[in-house]
Structure formats: C-alpha cells, structure tokens
Coordinates of C-alpha atoms in Angstrom, one line a residue:
X26 CA 76.5 86.6 132.7
X27 CA 78.9 87.4 135.5
X28 CA 82.9 88.4 133.8
X29 CA 85.5 89.5 135.6
X30 CA 88.1 91.0 133.5
X31 CA 91.9 91.8 135.2
X32 CA 93.8 94.8 133.4
X33 CA 92.5 98.1 132.4
X34 CA 94.8 98.1 129.6
X35 CA 94.0 98.4 126.0
X36 CA 92.3 95.3 125.5
X37 CA 91.0 95.1 128.5
X38 CA 89.2 98.7 128.5
X39 CA 87.7 97.9 125.4
X40 CA 86.1 94.5 126.0
X41 CA 85.2 95.8 129.4
X42 CA 83.4 98.7 127.4
X43 CA 81.5 96.4 124.8
X44 CA 80.8 93.6 127.2
X45 CA 78.8 96.7 129.6
X46 CA 77.0 98.1 126.9
X47 CA 75.6 94.4 126.1
X48 CA 74.1 94.2 130.0
X49 CA 76.4 91.7 131.2
X50 CA 77.3 92.0 135.1
X51 CA 80.8 93.3 134.1
X52 CA 83.9 94.1 136.9
X53 CA 87.1 95.4 135.9
X54 CA 89.9 95.0 138.3
X55 CA 93.7 97.0 138.6
X56 CA 95.6 98.1 141.0
X57 CA 96.0 101.8 138.9
X58 CA 93.9 104.1 139.7
X59 CA 94.5 106.3 136.5
X60 CA 93.8 103.5 134.0
X61 CA 90.5 102.7 136.0
X62 CA 89.7 106.3 135.7
X63 CA 89.5 105.7 132.1
X64 CA 86.8 104.0 132.1
X65 CA 83.7 106.9 132.7
X66 CA 80.3 106.6 134.2
X67 CA 78.9 105.9 130.7
X68 CA 79.2 102.5 130.9
X69 CA 77.7 100.2 133.4
X70 CA 80.5 98.2 135.1
X71 CA 82.2 98.1 138.4
X72 CA 85.7 98.7 139.1
X73 CA 87.9 97.9 141.7
X74 CA 91.7 99.1 142.5
X75 CA 93.3 96.4 144.1
X76 CA 96.2 94.0 143.0
X77 CA 94.7 91.0 141.1
X78 CA 97.0 88.2 142.2
X79 CA 95.6 89.2 146.1
X80 CA 92.8 86.1 146.8
X81 CA 91.2 88.7 148.4
X82 CA 90.7 91.1 145.9
X83 CA 88.8 87.9 143.4
X84 CA 87.0 87.3 146.7
X85 CA 85.2 90.9 146.3
X86 CA 85.1 90.9 142.8
X87 CA 82.9 87.5 143.0
X88 CA 85.4 85.4 141.2
X89 CA 83.1 82.2 143.2
X90 CA 80.0 82.9 141.1
X91 CA 82.1 84.1 137.7
X92 CA 81.2 82.6 134.5
X93 CA 84.3 84.0 132.7
X94 CA 87.6 85.7 134.2
X95 CA 89.5 86.9 131.5
X96 CA 93.3 88.5 132.2
X97 CA 95.1 90.7 129.8
X98 CA 97.2 92.5 131.3
X99 CA 100.9 92.9 129.5
X100 CA 102.5 90.8 132.6
X101 CA 101.8 86.7 131.1
X102 CA 103.0 85.8 134.7
X103 CA 100.1 87.6 136.5
X104 CA 97.8 86.6 133.9
X105 CA 98.0 83.1 134.3
X106 CA 98.7 83.2 138.1
X107 CA 95.0 85.1 137.9
X108 CA 93.3 82.5 136.1
X109 CA 94.4 80.0 138.2
X110 CA 93.5 81.6 141.1
X111 CA 90.1 82.6 139.9
X112 CA 89.8 78.9 139.0
X113 CA 90.6 77.8 142.2
X114 CA 87.6 80.0 143.8
X115 CA 85.6 79.0 141.6
X116 CA 85.3 80.8 138.7
X117 CA 83.6 78.8 135.5
X118 CA 86.0 79.5 132.8
X119 CA 89.3 81.1 132.8
X120 CA 91.2 83.1 129.8
X121 CA 95.1 84.5 130.0
X122 CA 96.8 87.0 127.8
X123 CA 100.0 85.2 126.5
X124 CA 103.3 86.4 124.8
X125 CA 104.9 83.1 124.7
X126 CA 103.4 81.3 121.4
X127 CA 104.7 78.0 122.3
X128 CA 102.0 77.6 124.5
X129 CA 99.4 77.7 122.0
X130 CA 100.6 73.9 121.1
X131 CA 97.8 71.6 121.5
X132 CA 99.4 69.1 122.7
X133 CA 99.3 71.4 126.1
X134 CA 95.9 72.5 126.0
X135 CA 95.2 69.7 128.9
X136 CA 97.8 70.8 130.7
X137 CA 96.7 74.3 131.2
X138 CA 92.9 73.1 131.5
X139 CA 94.4 71.0 135.1
X140 CA 96.0 73.8 136.1
X141 CA 93.2 76.4 135.5
X142 CA 93.6 78.2 132.7
X143 CA 90.4 76.9 129.7
X144 CA 91.8 79.3 127.3
X145 CA 94.7 81.1 126.0
X146 CA 94.3 84.2 124.0
X147 CA 97.7 85.3 121.9
X148 CA 96.7 88.6 119.9
X149 CA 99.5 88.5 117.6
X150 CA 98.9 85.3 116.5
X151 CA 95.1 86.6 116.0
X152 CA 96.6 89.3 113.6
X153 CA 99.0 87.4 111.8
X154 CA 96.4 85.2 110.4
X155 CA 94.7 88.0 109.2
X156 CA 97.7 89.9 107.8
X157 CA 98.5 86.3 106.1
X158 CA 95.3 85.9 105.0
X159 CA 95.2 89.1 103.2
X160 CA 98.4 89.2 101.6
X161 CA 97.3 86.1 99.7
X162 CA 94.9 88.0 97.4
X163 CA 96.3 91.2 97.1
X164 CA 93.0 92.4 95.5
X165 CA 90.8 91.6 98.7
X166 CA 90.5 93.7 101.8
X167 CA 89.4 91.0 104.0
X168 CA 89.0 87.4 103.8
X169 CA 87.4 84.8 106.4
X170 CA 87.7 81.6 105.6
X171 CA 85.0 79.1 106.8
X172 CA 85.8 75.5 107.4
X173 CA 89.0 75.2 105.6
X174 CA 87.3 77.3 102.8
X175 CA 84.0 75.8 102.0
X176 CA 82.9 79.1 102.1
X177 CA 84.5 82.6 102.0
X178 CA 83.9 85.9 102.6
X179 CA 85.6 88.7 100.9
X180 CA 85.7 92.6 101.4
X181 CA 86.6 94.3 98.1
X182 CA 87.2 97.5 97.3
X183 CA 84.7 98.4 94.3
X184 CA 86.5 100.8 91.6
X185 CA 85.4 102.5 88.5
X186 CA 86.1 98.9 86.9
X187 CA 83.6 97.2 88.6
X188 CA 81.0 95.6 86.1
X189 CA 78.5 95.5 88.6
X190 CA 77.6 99.0 89.7
X191 CA 74.6 101.0 90.3
X192 CA 72.3 97.9 89.3
X193 CA 69.8 96.2 92.3
X194 CA 71.1 93.7 93.9
X195 CA 67.7 91.3 93.4
X196 CA 69.3 91.1 89.7
X197 CA 72.5 90.0 90.8
X198 CA 71.9 87.9 94.0
X199 CA 69.9 85.6 92.6
X200 CA 69.1 82.1 94.0
X201 CA 71.1 80.5 91.8
X202 CA 74.0 83.0 91.9
X203 CA 77.4 82.1 92.5
X204 CA 77.9 85.2 95.7
X205 CA 75.8 86.7 97.9
X206 CA 76.6 90.2 98.8
X207 CA 76.0 89.6 102.5
X208 CA 76.8 93.7 103.4
X209 CA 77.6 97.4 102.2
X210 CA 80.2 99.9 103.7
X211 CA 79.3 102.8 102.3
X212 CA 81.0 105.9 104.0
X213 CA 80.8 105.6 107.5
X214 CA 77.5 103.4 107.4
X215 CA 77.3 100.2 107.0
X216 CA 74.1 98.4 105.1
X217 CA 72.6 95.1 105.4
X218 CA 71.4 94.9 102.0
X219 CA 68.3 94.4 100.4
X220 CA 67.1 93.2 97.0
X221 CA 66.3 97.7 95.6
X222 CA 70.1 98.1 96.9
X223 CA 72.9 99.0 94.5
X224 CA 76.4 99.1 94.5
X225 CA 78.0 102.3 94.1
X226 CA 81.5 103.6 93.6
X227 CA 84.2 103.5 96.2
X228 CA 81.8 101.0 98.0
X229 CA 83.2 98.0 100.3
X230 CA 81.0 95.1 99.6
X231 CA 81.1 92.3 101.4
X232 CA 80.5 88.7 99.2
X233 CA 80.1 84.9 100.5
X234 CA 80.9 82.4 97.5
X235 CA 82.6 79.2 97.8
X236 CA 86.4 78.9 96.6
X237 CA 85.4 77.7 93.0
X238 CA 83.6 81.3 92.1
X239 CA 86.6 83.5 93.5
X240 CA 87.9 83.9 90.2
X241 CA 84.6 84.7 88.6
X242 CA 84.4 87.7 91.3
X243 CA 87.7 89.1 90.7
X244 CA 86.7 89.3 87.4
X245 CA 83.4 91.4 87.7
X246 CA 84.9 93.5 90.5
X247 CA 87.3 94.7 87.7
X248 CA 90.7 93.2 90.2
X249 CA 92.3 90.9 87.2
X250 CA 95.0 93.7 86.5
X251 CA 96.3 93.2 90.5
X252 CA 99.4 91.3 90.8
X253 CA 99.2 88.3 93.1
X254 CA 101.6 88.9 96.0
X255 CA 105.0 87.8 95.0
X256 CA 107.5 89.9 97.5
X257 CA 106.3 91.9 100.6
X258 CA 108.0 94.5 102.6
X259 CA 107.4 94.8 106.7
X260 CA 108.1 97.6 108.5
X261 CA 108.5 96.5 112.4
X262 CA 110.2 93.2 113.4
X263 CA 108.1 92.6 116.8
X264 CA 105.8 89.3 117.2
X265 CA 103.1 90.2 115.4
X266 CA 105.6 90.5 112.0
X267 CA 107.7 87.0 113.1
X268 CA 104.0 85.2 113.8
X269 CA 102.6 86.5 110.2
X270 CA 105.9 85.5 108.3
X271 CA 105.7 82.0 109.5
X272 CA 102.1 82.1 108.2
X273 CA 103.4 83.0 104.7
X274 CA 102.9 80.7 101.6
X275 CA 106.3 79.7 100.7
X276 CA 106.4 81.5 97.5
X277 CA 106.4 85.0 98.9
X278 CA 109.7 86.5 99.9
X279 CA 110.0 89.0 102.6
X280 CA 111.9 91.9 103.4
X281 CA 112.0 92.8 107.1
X282 CA 112.5 97.1 108.0
X283 CA 113.7 97.1 111.5
X284 CA 115.4 100.1 113.7
X285 CA 116.7 98.3 116.5
X286 CA 120.0 97.0 115.4
X287 CA 119.5 94.6 118.5
X288 CA 116.4 93.6 117.6
X289 CA 117.5 92.6 114.1
X290 CA 119.8 90.3 115.5
X291 CA 117.4 88.6 117.2
X292 CA 115.2 88.5 114.3
X293 CA 118.0 86.4 112.4
X294 CA 117.9 84.0 114.9
X295 CA 114.4 83.5 115.1
X296 CA 113.9 83.3 111.2
X297 CA 115.7 81.1 109.4
X298 CA 114.7 81.2 105.9
X299 CA 116.3 81.9 102.5
X300 CA 113.0 84.3 101.3
X301 CA 113.5 86.5 104.6
X302 CA 115.6 89.3 104.8
X303 CA 116.4 91.9 107.7
X304 CA 117.5 94.9 107.4
X305 CA 118.4 97.2 109.3
X306 CA 116.8 100.6 108.7
X307 CA 113.6 103.0 109.1
X308 CA 111.0 101.9 106.4
X309 CA 109.7 105.4 105.6
X310 CA 113.5 106.2 104.3
X311 CA 112.1 106.6 100.4
X312 CA 115.7 106.5 99.3
X313 CA 116.0 103.0 100.9
X314 CA 112.7 101.6 99.9
X315 CA 113.8 102.3 96.7
X316 CA 117.3 100.6 97.2
X317 CA 115.8 97.6 98.2
X318 CA 113.4 97.0 95.2
X319 CA 110.0 98.4 96.5
X320 CA 108.9 98.8 92.6
X321 CA 109.1 95.5 92.6
X322 CA 106.9 94.8 95.7
X323 CA 103.1 93.6 95.9
X324 CA 102.8 94.5 99.3
X325 CA 103.5 97.0 102.2
X326 CA 102.9 95.7 105.7
X327 CA 103.8 98.7 108.9
X328 CA 103.8 97.3 112.0
X329 CA 105.5 99.5 114.2
X330 CA 103.4 100.3 117.5
X331 CA 102.9 103.9 116.4
X332 CA 98.9 104.2 114.3
X333 CA 100.3 107.9 112.7
X334 CA 103.6 105.9 111.5
X335 CA 102.0 103.1 110.0
X336 CA 99.3 105.1 108.3
X337 CA 102.2 107.4 107.1
X338 CA 104.0 104.4 106.0
X339 CA 101.6 102.8 103.8
X340 CA 100.9 105.8 101.9
X341 CA 104.3 106.6 100.6
X342 CA 104.1 102.8 99.4
X343 CA 101.2 103.7 97.7
X344 CA 103.0 106.8 96.3
X345 CA 105.8 104.5 95.1
X346 CA 103.5 102.0 92.9
X347 CA 102.7 99.3 95.8
X348 CA 98.7 98.4 95.9
X349 CA 98.5 96.2 99.0
X350 CA 98.9 97.8 102.0
X351 CA 98.3 96.9 105.7
X352 CA 98.9 99.0 108.6
X353 CA 98.4 98.4 112.1
X354 CA 96.7 100.8 113.9
X355 CA 95.6 100.0 117.7
X356 CA 93.9 104.0 118.1
X357 CA 90.3 103.5 117.4
X358 CA 90.3 107.2 116.8
X359 CA 92.4 106.7 113.6
X360 CA 90.6 103.8 112.2
X361 CA 88.5 105.9 110.4
X362 CA 91.6 108.3 109.2
X363 CA 93.3 105.4 107.8
X364 CA 89.8 104.0 105.7
X365 CA 89.2 107.5 104.8
X366 CA 93.2 107.5 103.6
X367 CA 92.1 104.1 101.4
X368 CA 94.7 102.2 103.5
X369 CA 93.8 98.4 102.6
X370 CA 93.8 96.3 105.7
X371 CA 93.8 97.5 109.2
X372 CA 94.8 95.3 112.0
X373 CA 93.8 95.9 115.5
X374 CA 94.5 93.4 118.0
X375 CA 91.9 94.7 120.3
X376 CA 89.2 94.4 118.1
X377 CA 90.5 90.9 117.3
X378 CA 90.7 89.8 120.9
X379 CA 87.7 91.0 121.7
X380 CA 86.0 88.9 118.9
X381 CA 87.7 85.8 119.8
X382 CA 86.7 86.1 124.1
X383 CA 83.3 87.2 122.8
X384 CA 82.5 83.7 121.3
X385 CA 83.1 82.4 124.7
X386 CA 80.3 84.1 126.0
X387 CA 77.3 82.8 124.2
X388 CA 75.6 79.6 125.1
X389 CA 75.2 78.1 121.4
X390 CA 77.7 76.3 119.8
X391 CA 79.4 79.5 117.9
X392 CA 83.1 78.5 116.9
X393 CA 84.2 80.9 115.1
X394 CA 83.8 84.8 115.3
X395 CA 85.5 87.5 113.2
X396 CA 85.4 91.0 113.9
X397 CA 84.9 93.1 110.2
X398 CA 87.1 96.6 111.6
X399 CA 85.9 98.7 108.6
X400 CA 82.5 97.8 109.0
X401 CA 82.0 97.4 112.8
X402 CA 80.6 94.6 112.3
X403 CA 81.0 90.8 113.5
X404 CA 80.7 87.7 111.2
X405 CA 79.8 84.5 113.6
X406 CA 79.8 80.9 112.7
X407 CA 76.4 79.2 114.3
X408 CA 75.8 75.1 114.6
X409 CA 72.2 74.3 113.9
X410 CA 71.1 72.3 117.0
X411 CA 68.3 70.0 116.5
X412 CA 65.3 71.1 117.3
X413 CA 66.1 75.1 116.7
X414 CA 63.9 77.4 115.5
X415 CA 66.7 77.6 112.6
X416 CA 65.6 74.2 111.7
X417 CA 61.7 74.7 111.7
X418 CA 61.4 77.4 109.1
X419 CA 62.7 78.7 105.7
X420 CA 65.2 81.7 106.2
X421 CA 62.4 84.2 105.1
X422 CA 60.3 82.8 107.8
X423 CA 62.7 83.7 110.5
X424 CA 62.1 86.8 111.7
X425 CA 65.7 87.5 112.3
X426 CA 66.5 91.0 114.0
X427 CA 67.2 93.9 111.7
X428 CA 71.0 94.3 111.1
X429 CA 71.5 90.6 110.6
X430 CA 71.7 88.6 107.6
X431 CA 72.5 85.0 106.6
X432 CA 75.4 84.5 104.0
X433 CA 75.6 80.4 103.9
X434 CA 76.2 77.0 105.5
X435 CA 78.3 74.4 105.3
X436 CA 76.8 70.8 105.4
X437 CA 78.6 67.9 105.4
X438 CA 81.7 69.6 104.7
X439 CA 80.0 71.6 101.2
X440 CA 79.5 75.1 101.2
X441 CA 76.5 76.4 100.3
X442 CA 75.1 80.1 99.6
X443 CA 71.9 80.4 101.7
X444 CA 68.6 82.3 99.9
X445 CA 65.5 83.3 101.9
X446 CA 63.9 79.9 100.8
X447 CA 66.8 77.7 102.0
X448 CA 65.4 75.6 104.9
X449 CA 68.6 74.8 107.4
X450 CA 68.9 71.7 108.8
X451 CA 70.2 70.3 112.2
X452 CA 73.8 70.6 111.7
X453 CA 74.5 72.9 109.6
X454 CA 77.2 75.4 110.1
X455 CA 75.6 78.7 109.7
X456 CA 77.6 82.1 108.9
X457 CA 75.9 84.8 109.8
X458 CA 76.4 88.6 109.4
X459 CA 76.0 90.9 112.0
X460 CA 76.1 94.7 112.4
X461 CA 75.0 96.5 115.7
X462 CA 73.8 93.4 117.1
X463 CA 74.2 91.5 120.2
X464 CA 74.7 88.2 119.4
X465 CA 72.8 86.7 122.0
X466 CA 69.6 87.6 120.8
X467 CA 70.9 85.5 117.4
X468 CA 71.8 82.2 119.8
X469 CA 68.0 81.6 120.8
X470 CA 67.6 80.7 117.0
X471 CA 70.5 78.1 116.7
X472 CA 69.6 76.4 120.8
X473 CA 66.7 74.2 120.8

C-alpha cells in the first residue's frame, strides 16, 4: 500500500515508523529538516523536506497513486488543505488531524467527504474515550467494549487475593466458562496463553467476557472492595480533560486543577455543570489536595503535557490513598517506567491515533482496532465475509498466526465466547487479539 504522511511530529513520526516496519511504501513530508532527521536509516521509508501545502511537493510524493494520505501536523488548517489538494490530485483516501471537536458531528461527514477529506481524527477524543471507560470501573486497568457491550475485554492487575492464581488455564477457561483469558502481561513480556499456562501474582490478565459476568470476574480476582468511582480529580485542564468530562457518567463529581488562571476562566466557560469545579492551583500541592478532599477521591487523572509530572502526581495520589490513577504519557520511553511504578491506566494519544488510522489500511471489514499500551498489542474486530476461510473450519483448524487468539464474537447482536471448537459464520463480528503480528496477515482469513 502507498501511504503519504504529512508532519514529522509525534503522531506522524510514530505512525511512519510503524508502517515502514510493515512493508508499506511510506513517504513522510515535513518542511523542517531537524524533525525529519529523527527518522533514522533503520526505517524503510522516504522523506521529503518541503512544504506540504505546495502542489509540486504532493506530486513529488506520488500522491496521484496514493492509497492513504494522512496529514497530522499541529496546524488543523494545513492538515485539511493538504487533504483537499491530495484528493484532487488522485489520493484514494485522506485523513486530517483536527483540533475542533465540532467537526466530529456525524451530520458534517458528507460535507467533508465532498471537499476531499475522507476521515477526521481528533486524538483528544480518542484519549477521552479511554479515560471515561477506565473510570467506570475502578478495579480495571483497561476496558474495551464491542458492539455496545455485547462483549467486553477487561485488563486487570492480579493481586494476592485473586483466587484463580497458579491454576492451569485449561481448568479455568473451559468452553462453558463465563470468561476467556486472551493474553497475559508479565513483566516486560506479553503471553498468548495456552492451556498449561497459569496466572501469577502481579500479572495483568486480559479477560474476554459478556456484560452479565463482569461482577463474577470482579469477585474471582478479588476486587470487590474497590470503591466505585464517584469523585474524580483531574490535573491539567486541556482539551483532553474537557472531552473526558463530557463523556463521564452524570454520577461522577469532578475537580479540575489548572495552574493557568486564564485557562481556568476558559474552562468555566466551556464546562457548564454543577458536578464540575475548576480550581486554580497545582495538582501536586499536597496541602491543596488535602484541602479539596483527596481522602474522599476514588480516581486521580493527570493530563498535563509533561509525562514526568503526570507520573509523579499519580504516585502522590496513590500514597494519599487514591486507588485509581490515570496518567497521560506521550513519551514512549516513560511508558515502561510508569508501568513499573504501578500507575493504573496509561494514555498515549500517539498510539491511539495510530490504531485508529491503521484500521483504514486493511481491506477486510475491520471496524474497531484498539491498541493496548501495556501489552504492546492490538485488539481488532473483524467481520467474517461469506465464503471466507474463517467460515470453513473450526477455530482450532484455522492455523492462525502465532501471537494471535480469538476471544469472542458477536452474532445478531449477542456476544459469545469462542473456543477451539467454535464455528464462525458469515456476518459474525470476531474479536482478535494480536501481539507483534502484522494485521494484514490476519485479514486474509476474513476475506472471501
């Protein structure tokens, strides 16, 4: 596939490196030679130092034969204009990163398609969804819903009071069991488990289940004493915080700590809710945190632009008794450190944006890809086409690539767990867990 990326900033650079490793014909455009210099010779891609708003630049990049054109600079107008030009020059699909959430209104989709922008991506919105989902369950590290909750994947840190430790999975995850464990994160390793594998203390286990069995899973992993989140403190009042608050359930009360006084005034204009209080101050100030009721807070979310600040603030909140912490960590070098320090949920907009864009590159009907930061893996939702390979054999006979497991499927709106003897049918939405696998190897199983 021919892919052109505009903008050698955080998202563009990460995406370019990811795509080049998957054997795509990738071109990265940026006007700044210093930003392009961060892409070293280890990656198989072409770089062009030029203005992406010039027609000649786009022609030099081969836009006329491009399958996917992605513009992810910090300048929303530049991104949209570049996509309009690229589409006019022959690009098949275009994606523009935006900063204005109003553009996400479904009513505007046909308008943007009409001017040459196939898709819009707003990373703050993607991050807000993850934050909101994580806060709904204080005892879960990550949550991912399929088909409005017909199936749910839960990433859970296993403590000493978990009753299913040190037992072979073949005894725990039988065909009739109410859950399957599709992956295990142990230290720095991600394990696609087999029947003889066991769960160990401090593992992060990824459970696939249906909604009615979530309380049962909460019981067997020993998380019943975790208080549900009702009071939330957020440090940093940026766009991600604003979007996350709009998605939080009405029963949650929120206090935002923002160090910039003018931004506080703006937040009060943007958020008109009795359940939200904006506080001018530093979210790391112990005196302020105690004064504002940290002892009665169930979740602390750090969303400043500095990863170190966010990690340290979450550690402070944990020492003060907050069980659920969420940290925005944009620097990949700090992700492992945050995990080792037991930061609950880690949000990385680069990875979320890359997952969103990645699904556009697949030919099969895949309409939901979620990157699991802590496991360095993807969960994808494929629809089985009539006559496709997955519909011709039972799961254990399919010969899926190593590092892949099927967790469940949705058929006629109802979720089912999948075992080796399951027969997938045409039209089923199938949830696949992938670790270090080029997803294009999987899509052939779902295409006719």
